[in-house]
Amino acid sequence: SRSGRAQPDGGPSPITPHHRNLRGRGTVLARSRAHTEPIDWGNGTSARLLTADDNLGFTIAHTVVRAGTVSKLQYRNHLEACYCIGGSGAVETMDGSVRVPLTTGVLYALDEHDAHLLIASDHEDLELVSVFNPPLQGHERHSLDASDYSSY
């Protein structure tokens, strides 16, 4: 099947870059990061693997934060959780009272639209699986400005 859905006989199906209609009995969405155009969000890239168009109620993105960057972020319209799959860095509250080191296998979640700093270590990129609720449209980009926290 060219739709990216698993075959009824269990055979392989291609992974397609775009697939929309998930509603219906027995459907499966399969999407490869290699077939997803990454969005440059300012201090890294975000390959949005699931977006609002997929009708699942959340977004999953593969996020790369460039080494040596500090991003002032605040998601005023979304809740966010991130799971570190590579590299290292930290997430820090706006007032600096909480700093969580990020290494492979560590998850952090922001549950009150918290302003925060996302910090990639100086020597390597930080790789995260990011989950947003409600879902992103998929085209959002940060406006990183030293005077304020970026939001979308």
PDB file of N, CA and C in Angstrom, residues 40-137:
ATOM      1  N   ASP A  40      13.630  24.479  11.263  1.00  0.00           N
ATOM      2  CA  ASP A  40      14.663  25.157  12.045  1.00  0.00           C
ATOM      3  C   ASP A  40      13.938  26.111  12.981  1.00  0.00           C
ATOM      4  N   TRP A  41      14.020  25.873  14.282  1.00  0.00           N
ATOM      5  CA  TRP A  41      13.285  26.683  15.253  1.00  0.00           C
ATOM      6  C   TRP A  41      14.155  27.747  15.916  1.00  0.00           C
ATOM      7  N   GLY A  42      15.352  27.917  15.446  1.00  0.00           N
ATOM      8  CA  GLY A  42      16.217  28.963  15.990  1.00  0.00           C
ATOM      9  C   GLY A  42      17.527  28.414  16.498  1.00  0.00           C
ATOM     10  N   ASN A  43      17.492  27.586  17.549  1.00  0.00           N
ATOM     11  CA  ASN A  43      18.709  26.994  18.104  1.00  0.00           C
ATOM     12  C   ASN A  43      18.784  25.502  17.837  1.00  0.00           C
ATOM     13  N   GLY A  44      18.085  25.054  16.828  1.00  0.00           N
ATOM     14  CA  GLY A  44      18.097  23.640  16.485  1.00  0.00           C
ATOM     15  C   GLY A  44      17.032  23.320  15.459  1.00  0.00           C
ATOM     16  N   THR A  45      16.714  22.044  15.359  1.00  0.00           N
ATOM     17  CA  THR A  45      15.704  21.592  14.407  1.00  0.00           C
ATOM     18  C   THR A  45      14.665  20.737  15.110  1.00  0.00           C
ATOM     19  N   SER A  46      13.497  20.658  14.501  1.00  0.00           N
ATOM     20  CA  SER A  46      12.406  19.857  15.042  1.00  0.00           C
ATOM     21  C   SER A  46      11.711  19.151  13.883  1.00  0.00           C
ATOM     22  N   ALA A  47      11.816  17.828  13.852  1.00  0.00           N
ATOM     23  CA  ALA A  47      11.095  17.029  12.852  1.00  0.00           C
ATOM     24  C   ALA A  47       9.767  16.640  13.488  1.00  0.00           C
ATOM     25  N   ARG A  48       8.678  17.247  13.033  1.00  0.00           N
ATOM     26  CA  ARG A  48       7.355  17.017  13.613  1.00  0.00           C
ATOM     27  C   ARG A  48       6.773  15.741  13.014  1.00  0.00           C
ATOM     28  N   LEU A  49       6.842  14.671  13.785  1.00  0.00           N
ATOM     29  CA  LEU A  49       6.406  13.352  13.313  1.00  0.00           C
ATOM     30  C   LEU A  49       4.902  13.182  13.379  1.00  0.00           C
ATOM     31  N   LEU A  50       4.260  13.804  14.336  1.00  0.00           N
ATOM     32  CA  LEU A  50       2.799  13.863  14.430  1.00  0.00           C
ATOM     33  C   LEU A  50       2.414  15.316  14.639  1.00  0.00           C
ATOM     34  N   THR A  51       1.370  15.774  13.960  1.00  0.00           N
ATOM     35  CA  THR A  51       0.881  17.146  14.118  1.00  0.00           C
ATOM     36  C   THR A  51      -0.639  17.127  14.248  1.00  0.00           C
ATOM     37  N   ALA A  52      -1.210  18.296  14.348  1.00  0.00           N
ATOM     38  CA  ALA A  52      -2.665  18.425  14.484  1.00  0.00           C
ATOM     39  C   ALA A  52      -3.396  17.731  13.336  1.00  0.00           C
ATOM     40  N   ASP A  53      -2.835  17.753  12.135  1.00  0.00           N
ATOM     41  CA  ASP A  53      -3.479  17.112  10.977  1.00  0.00           C
ATOM     42  C   ASP A  53      -3.659  15.605  11.139  1.00  0.00           C
ATOM     43  N   ASP A  54      -2.912  14.997  12.052  1.00  0.00           N
ATOM     44  CA  ASP A  54      -3.023  13.551  12.259  1.00  0.00           C
ATOM     45  C   ASP A  54      -4.167  13.176  13.198  1.00  0.00           C
ATOM     46  N   ASN A  55      -4.822  14.173  13.802  1.00  0.00           N
ATOM     47  CA  ASN A  55      -6.023  13.957  14.627  1.00  0.00           C
ATOM     48  C   ASN A  55      -5.819  13.023  15.811  1.00  0.00           C
ATOM     49  N   LEU A  56      -4.651  13.072  16.436  1.00  0.00           N
ATOM     50  CA  LEU A  56      -4.411  12.236  17.607  1.00  0.00           C
ATOM     51  C   LEU A  56      -4.437  13.027  18.913  1.00  0.00           C
ATOM     52  N   GLY A  57      -4.475  14.345  18.837  1.00  0.00           N
ATOM     53  CA  GLY A  57      -4.573  15.158  20.035  1.00  0.00           C
ATOM     54  C   GLY A  57      -3.245  15.548  20.660  1.00  0.00           C
ATOM     55  N   PHE A  58      -2.127  15.196  20.030  1.00  0.00           N
ATOM     56  CA  PHE A  58      -0.806  15.555  20.542  1.00  0.00           C
ATOM     57  C   PHE A  58       0.183  15.572  19.392  1.00  0.00           C
ATOM     58  N   THR A  59       1.322  16.204  19.640  1.00  0.00           N
ATOM     59  CA  THR A  59       2.422  16.221  18.670  1.00  0.00           C
ATOM     60  C   THR A  59       3.596  15.457  19.255  1.00  0.00           C
ATOM     61  N   ILE A  60       4.280  14.719  18.387  1.00  0.00           N
ATOM     62  CA  ILE A  60       5.573  14.124  18.732  1.00  0.00           C
ATOM     63  C   ILE A  60       6.586  14.668  17.739  1.00  0.00           C
ATOM     64  N   ALA A  61       7.709  15.144  18.279  1.00  0.00           N
ATOM     65  CA  ALA A  61       8.751  15.705  17.429  1.00  0.00           C
ATOM     66  C   ALA A  61      10.116  15.170  17.861  1.00  0.00           C
ATOM     67  N   HIS A  62      10.999  15.024  16.904  1.00  0.00           N
ATOM     68  CA  HIS A  62      12.399  14.717  17.191  1.00  0.00           C
ATOM     69  C   HIS A  62      13.117  16.056  17.155  1.00  0.00           C
ATOM     70  N   THR A  63      13.582  16.498  18.316  1.00  0.00           N
ATOM     71  CA  THR A  63      14.155  17.828  18.470  1.00  0.00           C
ATOM     72  C   THR A  63      15.660  17.725  18.685  1.00  0.00           C
ATOM     73  N   VAL A  64      16.400  18.508  17.931  1.00  0.00           N
ATOM     74  CA  VAL A  64      17.847  18.608  18.110  1.00  0.00           C
ATOM     75  C   VAL A  64      18.148  20.039  18.536  1.00  0.00           C
ATOM     76  N   VAL A  65      18.820  20.174  19.678  1.00  0.00           N
ATOM     77  CA  VAL A  65      19.229  21.473  20.193  1.00  0.00           C
ATOM     78  C   VAL A  65      20.733  21.588  19.941  1.00  0.00           C
ATOM     79  N   ARG A  66      21.123  22.611  19.211  1.00  0.00           N
ATOM     80  CA  ARG A  66      22.524  22.758  18.820  1.00  0.00           C
ATOM     81  C   ARG A  66      23.444  22.967  20.029  1.00  0.00           C
ATOM     82  N   ALA A  67      24.596  22.306  19.982  1.00  0.00           N
ATOM     83  CA  ALA A  67      25.600  22.422  21.048  1.00  0.00           C
ATOM     84  C   ALA A  67      25.913  23.881  21.343  1.00  0.00           C
ATOM     85  N   GLY A  68      26.037  24.184  22.632  1.00  0.00           N
ATOM     86  CA  GLY A  68      26.445  25.508  23.054  1.00  0.00           C
ATOM     87  C   GLY A  68      25.356  26.567  23.047  1.00  0.00           C
ATOM     88  N   THR A  69      24.103  26.184  22.812  1.00  0.00           N
ATOM     89  CA  THR A  69      23.027  27.172  22.763  1.00  0.00           C
ATOM     90  C   THR A  69      22.215  27.166  24.054  1.00  0.00           C
ATOM     91  N   VAL A  70      21.629  28.316  24.340  1.00  0.00           N
ATOM     92  CA  VAL A  70      20.686  28.481  25.444  1.00  0.00           C
ATOM     93  C   VAL A  70      19.424  29.096  24.847  1.00  0.00           C
ATOM     94  N   SER A  71      18.290  28.416  25.036  1.00  0.00           N
ATOM     95  CA  SER A  71      17.021  28.867  24.464  1.00  0.00           C
ATOM     96  C   SER A  71      16.065  29.253  25.580  1.00  0.00           C
ATOM     97  N   LYS A  72      15.557  30.487  25.529  1.00  0.00           N
ATOM     98  CA  LYS A  72      14.561  30.961  26.489  1.00  0.00           C
ATOM     99  C   LYS A  72      13.187  30.622  25.919  1.00  0.00           C
ATOM    100  N   LEU A  73      12.497  29.650  26.537  1.00  0.00           N
ATOM    101  CA  LEU A  73      11.246  29.128  25.993  1.00  0.00           C
ATOM    102  C   LEU A  73      10.116  29.209  27.009  1.00  0.00           C
ATOM    103  N   GLN A  74       8.903  29.367  26.489  1.00  0.00           N
ATOM    104  CA  GLN A  74       7.699  29.263  27.305  1.00  0.00           C
ATOM    105  C   GLN A  74       6.549  28.917  26.377  1.00  0.00           C
ATOM    106  N   TYR A  75       5.968  27.761  26.581  1.00  0.00           N
ATOM    107  CA  TYR A  75       4.846  27.334  25.752  1.00  0.00           C
ATOM    108  C   TYR A  75       3.557  27.760  26.431  1.00  0.00           C
ATOM    109  N   ARG A  76       3.028  28.911  26.035  1.00  0.00           N
ATOM    110  CA  ARG A  76       1.828  29.466  26.657  1.00  0.00           C
ATOM    111  C   ARG A  76       0.560  28.757  26.212  1.00  0.00           C
ATOM    112  N   ASN A  77       0.623  28.043  25.095  1.00  0.00           N
ATOM    113  CA  ASN A  77      -0.566  27.386  24.547  1.00  0.00           C
ATOM    114  C   ASN A  77      -0.472  25.866  24.539  1.00  0.00           C
ATOM    115  N   HIS A  78       0.629  25.311  25.023  1.00  0.00           N
ATOM    116  CA  HIS A  78       0.852  23.866  24.972  1.00  0.00           C
ATOM    117  C   HIS A  78       1.501  23.393  26.269  1.00  0.00           C
ATOM    118  N   LEU A  79       1.223  22.162  26.639  1.00  0.00           N
ATOM    119  CA  LEU A  79       1.999  21.485  27.662  1.00  0.00           C
ATOM    120  C   LEU A  79       3.067  20.690  26.935  1.00  0.00           C
ATOM    121  N   GLU A  80       4.220  20.511  27.577  1.00  0.00           N
ATOM    122  CA  GLU A  80       5.352  19.877  26.902  1.00  0.00           C
ATOM    123  C   GLU A  80       6.019  18.867  27.826  1.00  0.00           C
ATOM    124  N   ALA A  81       6.430  17.747  27.238  1.00  0.00           N
ATOM    125  CA  ALA A  81       7.295  16.779  27.911  1.00  0.00           C
ATOM    126  C   ALA A  81       8.382  16.404  26.921  1.00  0.00           C
ATOM    127  N   CYS A  82       9.604  16.251  27.420  1.00  0.00           N
ATOM    128  CA  CYS A  82      10.727  15.903  26.554  1.00  0.00           C
ATOM    129  C   CYS A  82      11.515  14.751  27.159  1.00  0.00           C
ATOM    130  N   TYR A  83      11.868  13.792  26.305  1.00  0.00           N
ATOM    131  CA  TYR A  83      12.650  12.625  26.706  1.00  0.00           C
ATOM    132  C   TYR A  83      13.973  12.684  25.964  1.00  0.00           C
ATOM    133  N   CYS A  84      15.069  12.696  26.705  1.00  0.00           N
ATOM    134  CA  CYS A  84      16.399  12.811  26.103  1.00  0.00           C
ATOM    135  C   CYS A  84      16.825  11.471  25.504  1.00  0.00           C
ATOM    136  N   ILE A  85      17.170  11.485  24.219  1.00  0.00           N
ATOM    137  CA  ILE A  85      17.621  10.261  23.541  1.00  0.00           C
ATOM    138  C   ILE A  85      19.089  10.347  23.126  1.00  0.00           C
ATOM    139  N   GLY A  86      19.716  11.487  23.387  1.00  0.00           N
ATOM    140  CA  GLY A  86      21.128  11.611  23.042  1.00  0.00           C
ATOM    141  C   GLY A  86      21.692  12.954  23.450  1.00  0.00           C
ATOM    142  N   GLY A  87      22.992  12.999  23.608  1.00  0.00           N
ATOM    143  CA  GLY A  87      23.652  14.235  23.976  1.00  0.00           C
ATOM    144  C   GLY A  87      23.444  14.572  25.436  1.00  0.00           C
ATOM    145  N   SER A  88      23.684  15.848  25.749  1.00  0.00           N
ATOM    146  CA  SER A  88      23.526  16.283  27.132  1.00  0.00           C
ATOM    147  C   SER A  88      23.244  17.768  27.180  1.00  0.00           C
ATOM    148  N   GLY A  89      22.730  18.187  28.325  1.00  0.00           N
ATOM    149  CA  GLY A  89      22.401  19.586  28.541  1.00  0.00           C
ATOM    150  C   GLY A  89      21.664  19.732  29.847  1.00  0.00           C
ATOM    151  N   ALA A  90      20.755  20.697  29.902  1.00  0.00           N
ATOM    152  CA  ALA A  90      19.979  20.935  31.114  1.00  0.00           C
ATOM    153  C   ALA A  90      18.725  21.713  30.771  1.00  0.00           C
ATOM    154  N   VAL A  91      17.746  21.604  31.653  1.00  0.00           N
ATOM    155  CA  VAL A  91      16.579  22.475  31.623  1.00  0.00           C
ATOM    156  C   VAL A  91      16.559  23.183  32.974  1.00  0.00           C
ATOM    157  N   GLU A  92      16.283  24.482  32.940  1.00  0.00           N
ATOM    158  CA  GLU A  92      16.350  25.290  34.152  1.00  0.00           C
ATOM    159  C   GLU A  92      15.129  26.196  34.228  1.00  0.00           C
ATOM    160  N   THR A  93      14.564  26.332  35.427  1.00  0.00           N
ATOM    161  CA  THR A  93      13.429  27.232  35.602  1.00  0.00           C
ATOM    162  C   THR A  93      13.875  28.673  35.395  1.00  0.00           C
ATOM    163  N   MET A  94      12.908  29.507  35.101  1.00  0.00           N
ATOM    164  CA  MET A  94      13.176  30.910  34.801  1.00  0.00           C
ATOM    165  C   MET A  94      13.960  31.597  35.912  1.00  0.00           C
ATOM    166  N   ASP A  95      13.635  31.284  37.169  1.00  0.00           N
ATOM    167  CA  ASP A  95      14.302  31.944  38.285  1.00  0.00           C
ATOM    168  C   ASP A  95      15.586  31.236  38.724  1.00  0.00           C
ATOM    169  N   GLY A  96      15.934  30.140  38.040  1.00  0.00           N
ATOM    170  CA  GLY A  96      17.158  29.415  38.350  1.00  0.00           C
ATOM    171  C   GLY A  96      17.077  28.525  39.578  1.00  0.00           C
ATOM    172  N   SER A  97      15.881  28.388  40.169  1.00  0.00           N
ATOM    173  CA  SER A  97      15.753  27.603  41.401  1.00  0.00           C
ATOM    174  C   SER A  97      15.814  26.095  41.158  1.00  0.00           C
ATOM    175  N   VAL A  98      15.501  25.654  39.935  1.00  0.00           N
ATOM    176  CA  VAL A  98      15.562  24.228  39.598  1.00  0.00           C
ATOM    177  C   VAL A  98      16.359  24.078  38.309  1.00  0.00           C
ATOM    178  N   ARG A  99      17.356  23.217  38.340  1.00  0.00           N
ATOM    179  CA  ARG A  99      18.140  22.886  37.146  1.00  0.00           C
ATOM    180  C   ARG A  99      18.229  21.371  37.087  1.00  0.00           C
ATOM    181  N   VAL A 100      17.753  20.807  35.976  1.00  0.00           N
ATOM    182  CA  VAL A 100      17.746  19.361  35.792  1.00  0.00           C
ATOM    183  C   VAL A 100      18.757  19.018  34.710  1.00  0.00           C
ATOM    184  N   PRO A 101      19.801  18.251  35.035  1.00  0.00           N
ATOM    185  CA  PRO A 101      20.735  17.788  34.007  1.00  0.00           C
ATOM    186  C   PRO A 101      20.019  16.828  33.057  1.00  0.00           C
ATOM    187  N   LEU A 102      20.284  16.980  31.775  1.00  0.00           N
ATOM    188  CA  LEU A 102      19.664  16.119  30.770  1.00  0.00           C
ATOM    189  C   LEU A 102      20.725  15.239  30.130  1.00  0.00           C
ATOM    190  N   THR A 103      20.521  13.952  30.226  1.00  0.00           N
ATOM    191  CA  THR A 103      21.356  12.950  29.572  1.00  0.00           C
ATOM    192  C   THR A 103      20.409  11.878  29.044  1.00  0.00           C
ATOM    193  N   THR A 104      20.921  10.989  28.235  1.00  0.00           N
ATOM    194  CA  THR A 104      20.100   9.934  27.658  1.00  0.00           C
ATOM    195  C   THR A 104      19.309   9.209  28.738  1.00  0.00           C
ATOM    196  N   GLY A 105      18.000   9.091  28.513  1.00  0.00           N
ATOM    197  CA  GLY A 105      17.124   8.386  29.439  1.00  0.00           C
ATOM    198  C   GLY A 105      16.404   9.265  30.438  1.00  0.00           C
ATOM    199  N   VAL A 106      16.648  10.581  30.429  1.00  0.00           N
ATOM    200  CA  VAL A 106      15.995  11.494  31.368  1.00  0.00           C
ATOM    201  C   VAL A 106      14.824  12.193  30.671  1.00  0.00           C
ATOM    202  N   LEU A 107      13.692  12.256  31.368  1.00  0.00           N
ATOM    203  CA  LEU A 107      12.502  12.947  30.881  1.00  0.00           C
ATOM    204  C   LEU A 107      12.240  14.156  31.772  1.00  0.00           C
ATOM    205  N   TYR A 108      11.807  15.252  31.156  1.00  0.00           N
ATOM    206  CA  TYR A 108      11.298  16.378  31.941  1.00  0.00           C
ATOM    207  C   TYR A 108       9.965  16.806  31.359  1.00  0.00           C
ATOM    208  N   ALA A 109       9.104  17.336  32.208  1.00  0.00           N
ATOM    209  CA  ALA A 109       7.790  17.809  31.776  1.00  0.00           C
ATOM    210  C   ALA A 109       7.516  19.153  32.426  1.00  0.00           C
ATOM    211  N   LEU A 110       6.898  20.018  31.673  1.00  0.00           N
ATOM    212  CA  LEU A 110       6.492  21.335  32.158  1.00  0.00           C
ATOM    213  C   LEU A 110       4.970  21.367  32.145  1.00  0.00           C
ATOM    214  N   ASP A 111       4.367  21.491  33.333  1.00  0.00           N
ATOM    215  CA  ASP A 111       2.920  21.304  33.425  1.00  0.00           C
ATOM    216  C   ASP A 111       2.128  22.580  33.677  1.00  0.00           C
ATOM    217  N   GLU A 112       2.793  23.716  33.745  1.00  0.00           N
ATOM    218  CA  GLU A 112       2.067  24.967  33.994  1.00  0.00           C
ATOM    219  C   GLU A 112       2.518  26.076  33.043  1.00  0.00           C
ATOM    220  N   HIS A 113       2.850  25.696  31.805  1.00  0.00           N
ATOM    221  CA  HIS A 113       3.290  26.665  30.803  1.00  0.00           C
ATOM    222  C   HIS A 113       4.500  27.450  31.305  1.00  0.00           C
ATOM    223  N   ASP A 114       5.390  26.741  32.000  1.00  0.00           N
ATOM    224  CA  ASP A 114       6.522  27.349  32.678  1.00  0.00           C
ATOM    225  C   ASP A 114       7.543  27.950  31.717  1.00  0.00           C
ATOM    226  N   ALA A 115       7.985  29.164  32.026  1.00  0.00           N
ATOM    227  CA  ALA A 115       9.132  29.746  31.324  1.00  0.00           C
ATOM    228  C   ALA A 115      10.371  28.992  31.780  1.00  0.00           C
ATOM    229  N   HIS A 116      11.251  28.681  30.835  1.00  0.00           N
ATOM    230  CA  HIS A 116      12.427  27.875  31.167  1.00  0.00           C
ATOM    231  C   HIS A 116      13.553  28.123  30.177  1.00  0.00           C
ATOM    232  N   LEU A 117      14.737  27.693  30.576  1.00  0.00           N
ATOM    233  CA  LEU A 117      15.895  27.709  29.695  1.00  0.00           C
ATOM    234  C   LEU A 117      16.187  26.277  29.274  1.00  0.00           C
ATOM    235  N   LEU A 118      16.375  26.057  27.994  1.00  0.00           N
ATOM    236  CA  LEU A 118      16.817  24.768  27.479  1.00  0.00           C
ATOM    237  C   LEU A 118      18.257  24.959  27.023  1.00  0.00           C
ATOM    238  N   ILE A 119      19.150  24.222  27.658  1.00  0.00           N
ATOM    239  CA  ILE A 119      20.585  24.444  27.497  1.00  0.00           C
ATOM    240  C   ILE A 119      21.237  23.194  26.923  1.00  0.00           C
ATOM    241  N   ALA A 120      21.892  23.334  25.784  1.00  0.00           N
ATOM    242  CA  ALA A 120      22.662  22.217  25.223  1.00  0.00           C
ATOM    243  C   ALA A 120      24.105  22.361  25.690  1.00  0.00           C
ATOM    244  N   SER A 121      24.727  21.239  26.001  1.00  0.00           N
ATOM    245  CA  SER A 121      26.122  21.292  26.448  1.00  0.00           C
ATOM    246  C   SER A 121      26.997  21.896  25.352  1.00  0.00           C
ATOM    247  N   ASP A 122      28.158  22.373  25.752  1.00  0.00           N
ATOM    248  CA  ASP A 122      29.067  23.004  24.797  1.00  0.00           C
ATOM    249  C   ASP A 122      29.674  22.023  23.806  1.00  0.00           C
ATOM    250  N   HIS A 123      29.758  20.740  24.174  1.00  0.00           N
ATOM    251  CA  HIS A 123      30.503  19.786  23.358  1.00  0.00           C
ATOM    252  C   HIS A 123      29.656  18.845  22.499  1.00  0.00           C
ATOM    253  N   GLU A 124      28.317  18.898  22.621  1.00  0.00           N
ATOM    254  CA  GLU A 124      27.489  18.010  21.783  1.00  0.00           C
ATOM    255  C   GLU A 124      26.062  18.521  21.708  1.00  0.00           C
ATOM    256  N   ASP A 125      25.387  18.160  20.614  1.00  0.00           N
ATOM    257  CA  ASP A 125      23.971  18.476  20.471  1.00  0.00           C
ATOM    258  C   ASP A 125      23.161  17.705  21.507  1.00  0.00           C
ATOM    259  N   LEU A 126      22.024  18.236  21.859  1.00  0.00           N
ATOM    260  CA  LEU A 126      21.061  17.593  22.744  1.00  0.00           C
ATOM    261  C   LEU A 126      19.921  17.095  21.878  1.00  0.00           C
ATOM    262  N   GLU A 127      19.586  15.801  21.970  1.00  0.00           N
ATOM    263  CA  GLU A 127      18.499  15.226  21.173  1.00  0.00           C
ATOM    264  C   GLU A 127      17.360  14.802  22.085  1.00  0.00           C
ATOM    265  N   LEU A 128      16.152  15.254  21.724  1.00  0.00           N
ATOM    266  CA  LEU A 128      14.972  15.002  22.538  1.00  0.00           C
ATOM    267  C   LEU A 128      13.821  14.473  21.690  1.00  0.00           C
ATOM    268  N   VAL A 129      12.982  13.655  22.294  1.00  0.00           N
ATOM    269  CA  VAL A 129      11.664  13.362  21.748  1.00  0.00           C
ATOM    270  C   VAL A 129      10.724  14.277  22.523  1.00  0.00           C
ATOM    271  N   SER A 130      10.098  15.211  21.822  1.00  0.00           N
ATOM    272  CA  SER A 130       9.236  16.208  22.452  1.00  0.00           C
ATOM    273  C   SER A 130       7.779  15.876  22.175  1.00  0.00           C
ATOM    274  N   VAL A 131       6.951  15.994  23.210  1.00  0.00           N
ATOM    275  CA  VAL A 131       5.515  15.751  23.086  1.00  0.00           C
ATOM    276  C   VAL A 131       4.793  17.028  23.493  1.00  0.00           C
ATOM    277  N   PHE A 132       3.852  17.480  22.660  1.00  0.00           N
ATOM    278  CA  PHE A 132       3.071  18.683  22.924  1.00  0.00           C
ATOM    279  C   PHE A 132       1.588  18.365  22.928  1.00  0.00           C
ATOM    280  N   ASN A 133       0.876  18.984  23.862  1.00  0.00           N
ATOM    281  CA  ASN A 133      -0.577  18.872  23.934  1.00  0.00           C
ATOM    282  C   ASN A 133      -1.119  20.250  24.287  1.00  0.00           C
ATOM    283  N   PRO A 134      -2.065  20.787  23.506  1.00  0.00           N
ATOM    284  CA  PRO A 134      -2.599  20.259  22.265  1.00  0.00           C
ATOM    285  C   PRO A 134      -1.523  20.218  21.178  1.00  0.00           C
ATOM    286  N   PRO A 135      -1.846  19.557  20.081  1.00  0.00           N
ATOM    287  CA  PRO A 135      -0.834  19.366  19.030  1.00  0.00           C
ATOM    288  C   PRO A 135      -0.454  20.662  18.326  1.00  0.00           C
ATOM    289  N   LEU A 136       0.768  20.658  17.807  1.00  0.00           N
ATOM    290  CA  LEU A 136       1.247  21.746  16.966  1.00  0.00           C
ATOM    291  C   LEU A 136       0.672  21.595  15.564  1.00  0.00           C
ATOM    292  N   GLN A 137       0.566  22.708  14.855  1.00  0.00           N
ATOM    293  CA  GLN A 137       0.185  22.646  13.449  1.00  0.00           C
ATOM    294  C   GLN A 137       1.327  22.041  12.628  1.00  0.00           C
TER     295      GLN A 137
END
